[in-house]
Amino acid sequence: MENRWIAYLIPPFIVTLLLVAGSQFVFIQNSFYQDLGLGRTGTDLTLVNYLKFFTDSFYLKTFWITIKVSAIAALLTLFLGFPIAYVVARMKSKLAMFLLAGIVVSTFVTIVIKVFGLIIIFSADGVINKTLLNLGLIERAYSIIGTQEGVVVGLMHFTIGFSVLLLYSVVVTVPPSLEYAAQIHGASRLRVYQRVIIPLCAPGFVVGGLMIFNMCMGAFTSAALLGGGRVLTLPVLVQRTVMMEVKYSTAASIAFVLLVSVILINLFSLIAIRRLRSARLVVA
Amino acid sequence: MNKITKTFTSVAIAVGMVSAVATSASAAEFDGVTLKVATWGGSWKANIEKIIVPKFEALGGKIEFVTGSPAANFAKLVAGRGRAPFDVMEVLDAQVGDFAQVDFLQPINLDLIPNKVNLQPFQYNETYVGSWNTQETICYNTEKFAELGLAAPKTYADLAAPALQDKVSLPDINSGAGLANFGGVIYAAGGDEQNIQPGLDLMKKINATKFWTRGGETKTQFESGDIYAAVVHAGWCTRAARAGSPVMTVHPEIKPGVKGLAKEGWLGIMKSSENVDAAHWFINEYLTTDFQYEYAINSGVFPLNQDAIEKMKTDEINAKLMELDSGAISSMLRLDYSKVDKTSWIDGWNKTLTTN
């Protein structure tokens, strides 16, 4: 019975393989030839593009900044998204559906519009700077453009909707009766969170966190617009390498490093968490 | 019967000949021709749609656009190994060196461009015909400078004033104006195409709040108060002025005897084009006084057509913010891109000016 259903997955798998893996293969293959500029490549297979990436401090720092801003954005997004997801999941009124619909709609608003909204809010004459200046909390308007903090805010803005939807689907799988049972046995609300809700949602946090991290690692628009040319992440660097220098092989090698690093970070995270859980079960 | 047949045949031949002659008389010069033009979107495309497209359609043809920056269009060309999805293309002066290394353009028959008489001789050759230029300036907010007690800037180094920290926007090296203005800063700091370090040091000292990729960003930033000065072409400053920002331009002192920096735009015909006559026609139309003036007013570039330049002088904001003297325009710095090692410029920029 199960095998019969699996057969239905074969056509989409083939289409995906052809469209995604096929094109990626051509791109990645290009990364193993020396870049001669203007789209031209050498004829011999070589690792020179990768050697340059891993020996040049500029590329390594860009790589590190990409991981850092993505990780911070993923953690903060989870932290912000979970309370919203929890409240919406536990709502009994029809308002929950409206809120969910609102989140879905806002999630699909193009990122360029969202980022320009952020730029306006955070501009020198924007609401935030004016409020802080009026309250005397800052002496001079602060700009988020061209800062790593700005890129983190942009990435959070990009992923917060997804995170709420992801975490909502996790919270609804936790029966409210478990929370009631804990409270009946004397647990405070905080204790219920610590001992019931968060442990039961933990696998969802991990998977959701990794998905958001993956989105942030590949995000271009937020990083390009809010980085203001001063903060470079790997996707921005790939675009600059293709558009400005027309160095396809170099760009392909950067993209491949990004792809492999995302896969490895995901694998190691899942393995580490599985081992941690096993160790905790043994202790228990 | 024979007579009837002969008469019928004669009439048929006569009708056929008349209709053939009539058809050829009504056939327009570019019937069925679709000319593909690679240019920017926005006002650039709109100007062409307003002035050139109706004329081309009257001749039976159709113009389609491939919009994007010249860098993006060059990347498309490289990806297609020269098989261009367009016939004629806007080329920046900074790309001339790149095009010299590939065989993507075909010679231009200058006999088919009679409007070249409107240009100066150095503005056309057998590969390119000039289309516009820009006056790269320091655009600054006069009110904010007065508030801060700062005198009008004279050169790039004045933008490094402590009061302007985080209030200056410079062109990203990735933008269309990036190489030109970086070159201007290098020269002003005492370097040249081979010695870029003085320029990098000065750029670092200026500590721009943002490196813009599109000049329009600076207009928005002036309006929002995010910046008090920007290095940008005069056209964007005139737009900010027309929108009500209290801005003024300065043509920076670059080196003794050289004031101001110019960036040139060119048009080239793709080797793969099958619409060569139409492409020549298009370039010729680009150089008319009407189109050059329209372009200058709407897109903020500076015309090459001498009559259009004269017309520019009638506009108060242009007269105030742009250099309209032909001698002064000719003596502005123009980089020799054949001496620019783009890779090392970008490498130096990335390592010095990004927060990485």
XYZ file of C-alpha atoms in Angstrom:
640
model
C 0.000 0.000 0.000
C 2.774 2.400 1.026
C 4.824 1.559 -2.085
C 1.898 2.448 -4.319
C 1.721 5.936 -2.831
C 5.471 6.363 -3.171
C 5.049 5.863 -6.917
C 3.123 9.135 -7.046
C 6.224 10.922 -5.825
C 8.359 9.778 -8.722
C 7.143 12.292 -11.392
C 7.617 15.380 -9.181
C 10.968 13.976 -8.081
C 12.110 13.641 -11.700
C 10.902 17.147 -12.564
C 12.682 18.576 -9.521
C 15.828 16.657 -10.321
C 15.876 17.930 -13.893
C 15.040 21.536 -13.118
C 17.013 22.026 -9.935
C 19.760 19.440 -9.834
C 20.350 19.585 -13.596
C 20.878 23.323 -13.704
C 22.880 23.235 -10.473
C 25.116 20.551 -11.921
C 26.032 22.751 -14.900
C 26.672 25.696 -12.582
C 28.729 23.680 -10.105
C 30.706 21.976 -12.853
C 31.766 25.438 -14.029
C 33.290 26.143 -10.613
C 35.996 23.539 -11.239
C 37.555 25.472 -14.109
C 39.873 28.418 -13.759
C 38.125 31.762 -14.140
C 39.608 33.815 -16.964
C 37.067 36.644 -16.585
C 34.288 37.858 -18.885
C 32.599 34.461 -18.718
C 35.633 32.625 -20.065
C 37.070 29.601 -18.312
C 40.138 27.418 -18.600
C 39.939 23.913 -20.006
C 41.573 21.919 -17.175
C 39.776 20.813 -14.055
C 41.156 22.656 -11.035
C 40.362 23.611 -7.461
C 41.873 27.079 -7.828
C 38.582 28.909 -7.225
C 38.041 26.975 -3.994
C 41.634 27.475 -2.898
C 41.201 31.200 -3.357
C 38.003 31.162 -1.317
C 39.537 29.288 1.601
C 42.830 31.189 1.636
C 41.575 34.742 1.125
C 40.619 36.481 4.369
C 37.991 38.580 2.567
C 36.013 35.518 1.440
C 36.381 33.821 4.825
C 35.161 36.909 6.667
C 32.225 37.246 4.285
C 31.435 33.568 4.901
C 31.582 34.104 8.658
C 29.371 37.208 8.521
C 26.809 35.309 6.441
C 26.633 32.534 9.029
C 26.618 34.991 11.936
C 23.806 37.255 10.711
C 21.768 34.239 9.571
C 22.120 32.470 12.925
C 21.276 35.588 14.937
C 18.308 36.363 12.688
C 17.043 32.754 12.944
C 17.284 32.722 16.760
C 15.637 36.128 17.194
C 12.915 35.243 14.689
C 12.113 32.049 16.616
C 12.114 34.008 19.844
C 9.691 36.579 18.428
C 7.627 34.171 16.380
C 6.890 31.579 19.049
C 4.696 33.732 21.361
C 2.663 34.878 18.341
C 2.297 31.313 17.074
C 1.329 30.093 20.537
C -1.328 32.760 21.105
C -2.855 32.233 17.666
C -2.809 28.431 18.073
C -4.594 28.610 21.411
C -7.213 31.154 20.276
C -10.714 29.771 20.163
C -12.355 32.658 18.303
C -12.540 33.214 14.544
C -9.974 35.950 14.986
C -7.297 33.247 14.817
C -8.148 32.520 11.191
C -8.035 36.229 10.336
C -4.678 36.574 12.043
C -3.308 33.525 10.235
C -4.626 34.848 6.920
C -2.949 38.186 7.674
C 0.357 36.462 8.367
C 0.099 34.406 5.166
C -0.689 37.504 3.091
C 2.130 39.538 4.655
C 4.531 36.637 4.106
C 3.924 36.773 0.392
C 4.348 40.530 0.052
C 7.470 41.004 -2.047
C 10.582 41.477 0.033
C 11.569 44.657 -1.807
C 8.397 46.387 -0.584
C 9.015 45.113 2.938
C 12.600 46.304 3.008
C 11.704 49.746 1.685
C 9.128 49.932 4.465
C 11.910 49.223 6.951
C 14.162 51.830 5.359
C 11.403 54.456 5.705
C 10.668 53.535 9.328
C 14.339 53.606 10.267
C 15.273 56.705 8.218
C 16.574 59.838 9.943
C 13.100 61.399 9.691
C 11.380 58.073 10.388
C 9.140 57.163 13.303
C 11.768 55.283 15.295
C 14.538 57.876 15.107
C 12.130 60.737 15.783
C 10.700 58.973 18.840
C 14.126 58.123 20.232
C 15.371 61.664 19.601
C 12.285 63.197 21.248
C 12.729 60.928 24.260
C 16.340 62.031 24.468
C 17.562 58.442 24.206
C 19.843 59.216 21.275
C 21.655 62.397 20.278
C 21.802 61.750 16.573
C 19.595 59.788 14.170
C 20.809 56.221 13.817
C 20.787 54.512 10.431
C 20.461 50.743 10.137
C 21.584 50.808 6.514
C 25.098 49.561 6.014
C 25.242 47.764 9.362
C 25.132 44.107 10.325
C 22.298 44.942 12.741
C 20.327 46.321 9.809
C 20.884 43.140 7.816
C 19.703 41.052 10.788
C 16.543 43.169 11.082
C 15.935 42.752 7.344
C 16.375 38.990 7.527
C 14.020 38.801 10.509
C 11.447 40.850 8.636
C 11.808 38.457 5.694
C 11.344 35.287 7.775
C 9.065 36.214 10.680
C 5.884 35.241 8.809
C 7.288 31.839 7.872
C 8.436 31.278 11.438
C 4.981 32.014 12.869
C 3.337 29.649 10.389
C 5.918 26.934 11.081
C 5.637 27.253 14.844
C 1.839 27.462 14.685
C 1.799 24.052 13.011
C 3.994 22.754 15.854
C 1.993 24.260 18.719
C -1.339 22.891 17.449
C 0.058 19.359 17.775
C 0.491 19.859 21.550
C -2.874 19.065 23.167
C -4.025 21.850 25.549
C -5.121 19.069 27.942
C -1.455 18.471 28.814
C -1.150 22.083 29.939
C -4.355 21.812 31.989
C -3.111 18.575 33.591
C 0.159 20.219 34.615
C -1.660 23.228 36.040
C -4.091 21.001 37.978
C -1.064 19.339 39.546
C 0.163 22.722 40.762
C 2.531 23.864 38.032
C 2.728 27.601 37.502
C 2.253 29.041 34.008
C 6.009 29.540 33.685
C 6.633 25.945 34.780
C 4.104 24.682 32.238
C 6.085 26.496 29.564
C 9.404 25.165 30.815
C 8.409 21.544 31.402
C 5.559 20.895 28.975
C 5.234 23.260 26.052
C 8.865 24.004 25.200
C 10.101 20.373 25.482
C 7.218 19.163 23.323
C 7.823 21.900 20.756
C 11.612 21.481 20.809
C 11.834 19.315 17.649
C 9.726 21.949 15.895
C 12.060 24.693 17.121
C 15.047 22.849 15.723
C 13.503 22.144 12.335
C 11.914 25.601 12.135
C 15.141 27.264 13.228
C 17.123 25.418 10.601
C 14.606 26.280 7.892
C 14.750 29.961 8.805
C 18.540 29.806 8.998
C 18.614 28.265 5.509
C 16.375 31.022 4.158
C 18.606 33.679 5.724
C 21.787 32.119 4.337
C 20.369 32.381 0.815
C 18.610 35.730 1.229
C 19.792 38.330 -1.243
C 17.443 41.315 -1.273
C 17.423 42.143 2.459
C 21.183 41.775 2.667
C 21.794 43.808 -0.495
C 19.448 46.685 0.327
C 20.135 46.967 4.050
C 23.802 46.034 3.794
C 24.153 49.176 1.681
C 27.260 47.841 -0.057
C 29.139 47.869 3.254
C 27.999 44.528 4.642
C 28.511 41.737 2.162
C 27.016 38.279 2.538
C 27.744 35.365 0.216
C 24.569 35.750 -1.931
C 25.384 39.443 -2.420
C 28.957 38.547 -3.284
C 27.757 35.995 -5.867
C 25.613 38.676 -7.516
C 28.473 41.188 -7.542
C 30.885 38.626 -8.949
C 28.516 37.783 -11.801
C 27.258 41.273 -12.584
C 30.344 43.383 -12.031
C 33.192 41.074 -12.863
C 31.342 38.538 -15.063
C 33.289 35.776 -13.318
C 30.961 32.826 -13.542
C 33.376 30.185 -12.259
C 34.298 32.197 -9.184
C 30.627 32.941 -8.515
C 29.783 29.261 -8.967
C 32.435 28.245 -6.444
C 31.106 30.749 -3.884
C 27.555 29.499 -4.476
C 28.689 25.887 -4.111
C 30.478 26.645 -0.845
C 27.272 28.273 0.372
C 25.177 25.264 -0.668
C 27.484 22.681 0.894
C 27.929 24.683 4.095
C 24.156 24.981 4.538
C 23.740 21.231 4.035
C 26.571 20.439 6.473
C 25.335 22.879 9.124
C 21.884 21.275 8.899
C 23.300 17.741 9.114
C 25.603 18.505 12.033
C 22.842 20.343 13.888
C 20.444 17.412 13.529
C 23.111 14.883 14.537
C 24.123 16.986 17.544
C 20.552 17.372 18.698
C 19.830 13.654 18.252
C 22.907 12.792 20.337
C 21.927 15.333 22.969
C 18.442 13.875 23.203
C 19.797 10.314 23.400
C 22.172 11.352 26.182
C 19.347 13.009 28.092
C 17.147 9.906 27.700
C 19.959 7.708 29.049
C 20.421 10.049 32.031
C 16.686 10.053 32.645
C -13.237 33.547 -77.380
C -9.550 34.202 -77.916
C -10.189 37.898 -77.912
C -12.065 37.654 -74.624
C -9.241 35.604 -73.103
C -6.604 38.029 -74.330
C -8.522 41.012 -73.020
C -9.085 39.314 -69.671
C -5.420 38.402 -69.414
C -4.331 41.947 -70.284
C -6.661 43.425 -67.702
C -5.467 40.928 -65.078
C -1.816 41.762 -65.792
C -2.552 45.485 -65.663
C -4.404 45.130 -62.346
C -1.573 43.001 -60.989
C 1.065 45.528 -61.993
C -0.891 48.437 -60.581
C -1.475 46.655 -57.273
C 2.181 45.608 -57.074
C 3.307 49.177 -57.623
C 0.737 50.423 -55.111
C 1.849 47.871 -52.546
C 5.515 48.738 -52.898
C 4.671 52.418 -52.644
C 2.839 51.885 -49.361
C 5.480 49.488 -47.962
C 7.242 51.325 -45.199
C 10.995 51.288 -44.631
C 10.908 48.941 -41.638
C 7.813 46.835 -42.329
C 7.876 43.740 -40.152
C 11.120 44.723 -38.394
C 11.259 44.304 -34.629
C 14.215 46.190 -33.222
C 15.308 45.117 -29.749
C 16.940 47.803 -27.649
C 18.854 47.120 -24.437
C 18.537 50.075 -22.104
C 17.568 50.969 -18.561
C 13.933 50.861 -17.505
C 12.054 53.797 -15.999
C 12.486 57.206 -17.581
C 15.133 55.915 -20.023
C 12.714 53.529 -21.644
C 9.854 56.047 -21.347
C 11.808 58.700 -23.301
C 12.390 56.291 -26.169
C 8.753 55.189 -26.085
C 7.650 58.812 -26.223
C 9.824 60.123 -29.043
C 11.521 57.377 -31.054
C 8.975 54.533 -30.958
C 6.143 56.458 -32.706
C 8.517 57.425 -35.538
C 9.692 53.839 -35.950
C 6.146 52.521 -35.910
C 5.220 55.041 -38.604
C 7.886 53.356 -40.720
C 6.226 49.975 -40.137
C 8.534 48.631 -37.431
C 8.236 47.789 -33.779
C 10.656 48.425 -30.916
C 10.952 46.040 -27.986
C 13.047 46.640 -24.892
C 15.405 44.499 -22.901
C 15.707 46.525 -19.732
C 18.577 46.342 -17.315
C 21.847 48.016 -16.517
C 24.622 47.805 -19.123
C 26.452 45.467 -16.724
C 23.447 43.151 -16.577
C 23.076 43.262 -20.345
C 26.764 42.528 -20.816
C 26.373 39.532 -18.492
C 23.494 38.330 -20.702
C 25.725 38.677 -23.747
C 28.521 36.701 -22.145
C 26.099 34.011 -21.001
C 24.753 33.793 -24.561
C 28.299 33.783 -25.974
C 27.553 36.920 -27.961
C 24.173 35.798 -29.249
C 22.416 38.883 -28.015
C 18.715 39.042 -27.250
C 18.902 42.628 -28.562
C 20.169 44.571 -31.591
C 21.475 47.777 -30.090
C 22.753 48.403 -26.588
C 23.686 51.188 -24.175
C 27.348 50.773 -23.220
C 29.147 52.588 -20.415
C 32.638 53.948 -20.892
C 33.851 51.610 -18.153
C 32.745 48.641 -20.306
C 34.634 49.615 -23.421
C 37.657 47.672 -22.183
C 35.516 44.570 -21.610
C 33.985 44.801 -25.069
C 37.460 45.139 -26.552
C 38.256 41.660 -25.224
C 35.230 40.005 -26.813
C 33.881 40.108 -30.325
C 30.273 41.106 -29.700
C 29.916 44.403 -31.581
C 29.866 45.128 -35.299
C 31.282 48.215 -36.990
C 28.994 51.192 -37.293
C 28.567 52.741 -40.729
C 28.902 56.397 -39.821
C 27.449 57.422 -43.208
C 24.120 56.131 -41.911
C 24.334 58.412 -38.862
C 23.978 61.923 -40.363
C 23.058 63.371 -36.961
C 26.625 62.796 -35.823
C 27.166 66.371 -36.995
C 25.543 67.340 -33.689
C 28.410 65.704 -31.781
C 32.045 66.521 -31.253
C 34.438 64.326 -33.260
C 35.727 62.433 -30.216
C 32.184 61.349 -29.437
C 31.893 58.785 -32.233
C 34.038 56.169 -33.910
C 33.559 53.039 -35.971
C 32.463 50.925 -33.003
C 30.511 53.318 -30.814
C 28.464 56.452 -31.126
C 28.159 58.634 -28.040
C 24.700 58.891 -26.522
C 25.018 61.112 -23.430
C 27.377 61.960 -20.637
C 26.989 62.688 -16.978
C 28.662 65.281 -14.800
C 29.717 63.449 -11.658
C 29.453 65.915 -8.795
C 29.265 66.363 -5.063
C 25.625 67.086 -4.317
C 25.089 68.592 -0.872
C 22.301 69.917 1.309
C 22.979 73.645 1.654
C 20.771 74.064 4.742
C 22.398 71.214 6.667
C 25.876 72.426 5.752
C 24.941 75.901 7.036
C 23.517 74.372 10.256
C 26.752 72.478 10.802
C 28.831 75.567 10.014
C 30.472 73.858 7.056
C 31.580 75.698 3.941
C 30.533 74.329 0.562
C 32.767 71.354 -0.287
C 35.424 71.890 -2.923
C 36.716 68.372 -3.296
C 36.105 64.842 -2.045
C 38.363 65.276 0.985
C 35.915 67.850 2.359
C 33.391 65.056 2.795
C 35.604 63.524 5.477
C 34.669 66.326 7.917
C 33.775 64.819 11.342
C 30.352 66.513 11.246
C 29.527 64.559 8.088
C 30.393 61.113 9.444
C 27.603 58.678 8.471
C 25.903 61.422 6.462
C 27.531 60.867 3.090
C 26.504 58.456 0.358
C 29.003 57.326 -2.276
C 28.469 55.200 -5.378
C 29.108 51.503 -4.895
C 31.813 50.135 -7.144
C 29.108 47.745 -8.341
C 26.991 50.628 -9.671
C 27.172 52.161 -13.126
C 28.961 55.212 -11.693
C 31.188 53.223 -9.350
C 34.407 52.929 -11.302
C 34.241 56.491 -12.638
C 33.766 58.131 -9.251
C 36.219 55.852 -7.501
C 38.676 56.907 -10.191
C 37.884 60.556 -9.484
C 38.542 60.058 -5.776
C 41.799 58.216 -6.555
C 43.041 61.084 -8.724
C 41.920 63.732 -6.213
C 43.818 61.859 -3.492
C 46.996 61.827 -5.553
C 46.798 58.372 -7.097
C 46.097 57.160 -10.595
C 44.727 54.114 -12.430
C 47.640 51.975 -11.226
C 48.000 53.401 -7.729
C 44.599 53.180 -6.081
C 45.659 53.120 -2.424
C 45.378 56.917 -1.874
C 41.792 56.736 -3.129
C 40.958 53.814 -0.849
C 42.420 55.670 2.145
C 40.350 58.757 1.360
C 37.186 56.708 0.849
C 37.751 55.030 4.201
C 38.235 58.411 5.840
C 34.968 59.701 4.372
C 33.246 56.680 5.979
C 30.124 56.710 3.822
C 26.897 55.680 5.484
C 25.917 53.826 2.366
C 27.267 52.894 -1.030
C 24.408 53.472 -3.433
C 23.736 51.215 -6.396
C 21.164 53.472 -8.099
C 21.455 57.245 -8.154
C 17.758 57.561 -7.310
C 18.543 56.284 -3.818
C 20.391 59.514 -3.043
C 17.357 61.620 -3.943
C 15.274 59.625 -1.443
C 18.003 59.881 1.185
C 18.249 63.661 0.787
C 14.496 63.872 1.237
C 14.490 61.638 4.338
C 17.413 63.492 5.919
C 19.593 60.363 5.984
C 22.378 62.086 4.088
C 23.715 65.614 3.812
C 26.013 64.987 0.834
C 26.421 62.465 -1.947
C 28.753 61.829 -4.814
C 26.319 61.454 -7.679
C 25.803 62.811 -11.165
C 24.314 66.268 -11.480
C 21.119 64.896 -12.986
C 20.149 63.268 -9.704
C 20.915 66.460 -7.836
C 18.704 68.466 -10.214
C 15.937 65.950 -9.618
C 16.331 66.336 -5.856
C 16.246 70.127 -6.343
C 13.109 69.908 -8.477
C 11.528 67.777 -5.719
C 12.178 70.601 -3.250
C 15.386 69.507 -1.508
C 17.750 72.432 -0.785
C 20.666 70.956 -2.705
C 23.534 72.315 -4.739
C 26.269 70.702 -6.811
C 30.013 71.133 -6.743
C 32.263 69.945 -9.540
C 35.130 68.643 -7.406
C 38.692 69.793 -7.871
C 40.498 66.691 -9.030
C 43.980 67.913 -9.850
C 45.505 71.198 -10.952
C 43.636 72.407 -14.009
C 41.025 69.628 -13.843
C 37.692 70.325 -12.244
C 34.873 67.846 -12.472
C 34.494 64.305 -13.710
C 32.566 63.081 -16.751
C 31.155 59.659 -17.492
C 30.286 58.792 -21.073
C 27.485 56.691 -22.484
C 27.786 54.965 -25.847
C 25.612 52.996 -28.242
C 26.804 49.871 -29.999
C 25.269 47.498 -32.550
C 25.474 43.816 -31.728
C 27.309 41.519 -34.097
C 24.432 39.057 -33.966
C 21.889 41.706 -35.031
C 19.877 41.028 -38.173
C 18.346 44.512 -38.107
C 21.429 46.519 -38.880
C 19.691 49.276 -40.878
C 17.085 49.742 -38.183
C 19.805 49.837 -35.526
C 21.605 52.617 -37.438
C 18.299 54.463 -37.810
C 17.740 54.178 -34.060
C 21.171 55.566 -33.201
C 20.640 58.447 -35.586
C 17.312 59.291 -33.954
C 18.979 59.158 -30.534
C 21.100 62.121 -31.551
C 18.290 64.468 -32.580
C 17.943 67.691 -30.598
C 14.430 66.811 -29.414
C 15.381 63.413 -28.078
C 18.656 64.521 -26.512
C 16.889 67.360 -24.705
C 14.015 65.153 -23.558
C 16.493 62.607 -22.239
C 18.470 65.242 -20.388
C 15.401 66.728 -18.717
C 13.702 63.448 -17.786
C 16.662 61.208 -17.040
C 19.108 63.786 -15.777
C 21.938 62.939 -18.147
C 23.767 65.588 -20.122
C 23.151 65.841 -23.880
C 25.886 65.559 -26.490
C 23.864 67.411 -29.106
C 25.063 71.026 -29.158
C 21.592 72.485 -29.816
C 20.186 70.487 -26.911
C 22.964 71.854 -24.689
C 21.926 75.372 -25.687
C 18.329 74.527 -24.784
C 19.499 73.289 -21.373
C 20.659 76.814 -20.576
C 17.076 78.053 -20.584
C 16.233 76.008 -17.498
C 17.056 77.755 -14.211
C 17.877 74.615 -12.196
C 20.075 73.177 -14.951
C 21.901 76.486 -15.257
C 22.510 76.498 -11.504
C 23.494 72.892 -10.922
C 25.136 71.814 -14.177
C 28.249 72.932 -16.001
C 26.991 74.219 -19.345
C 30.203 75.624 -20.756
C 31.522 73.359 -23.526
C 35.150 74.152 -22.721
C 34.723 73.284 -19.052
C 32.853 70.084 -19.926
C 35.602 68.993 -22.320
C 38.296 69.530 -19.692
C 36.632 67.355 -17.051
C 38.496 64.208 -16.035
C 37.720 61.179 -18.158
C 39.296 57.964 -16.953
C 41.389 55.854 -19.253
C 39.684 52.522 -18.651
C 42.258 50.674 -20.695
C 44.606 51.282 -17.754
C 42.096 50.168 -15.120
C 42.620 46.695 -13.678
C 39.028 46.161 -12.690
C 39.745 43.044 -10.643
C 42.329 44.754 -8.466
C 40.115 47.836 -8.032
C 37.204 45.656 -6.887
C 39.481 43.541 -4.715
C 40.940 46.639 -3.036
C 37.500 48.112 -2.567
C 36.064 44.932 -1.023
C 38.952 44.488 1.373
C 39.125 48.120 2.473
C 35.628 49.516 2.361
C 33.236 46.754 3.293
C 32.792 46.122 6.997
C 34.016 42.591 6.407
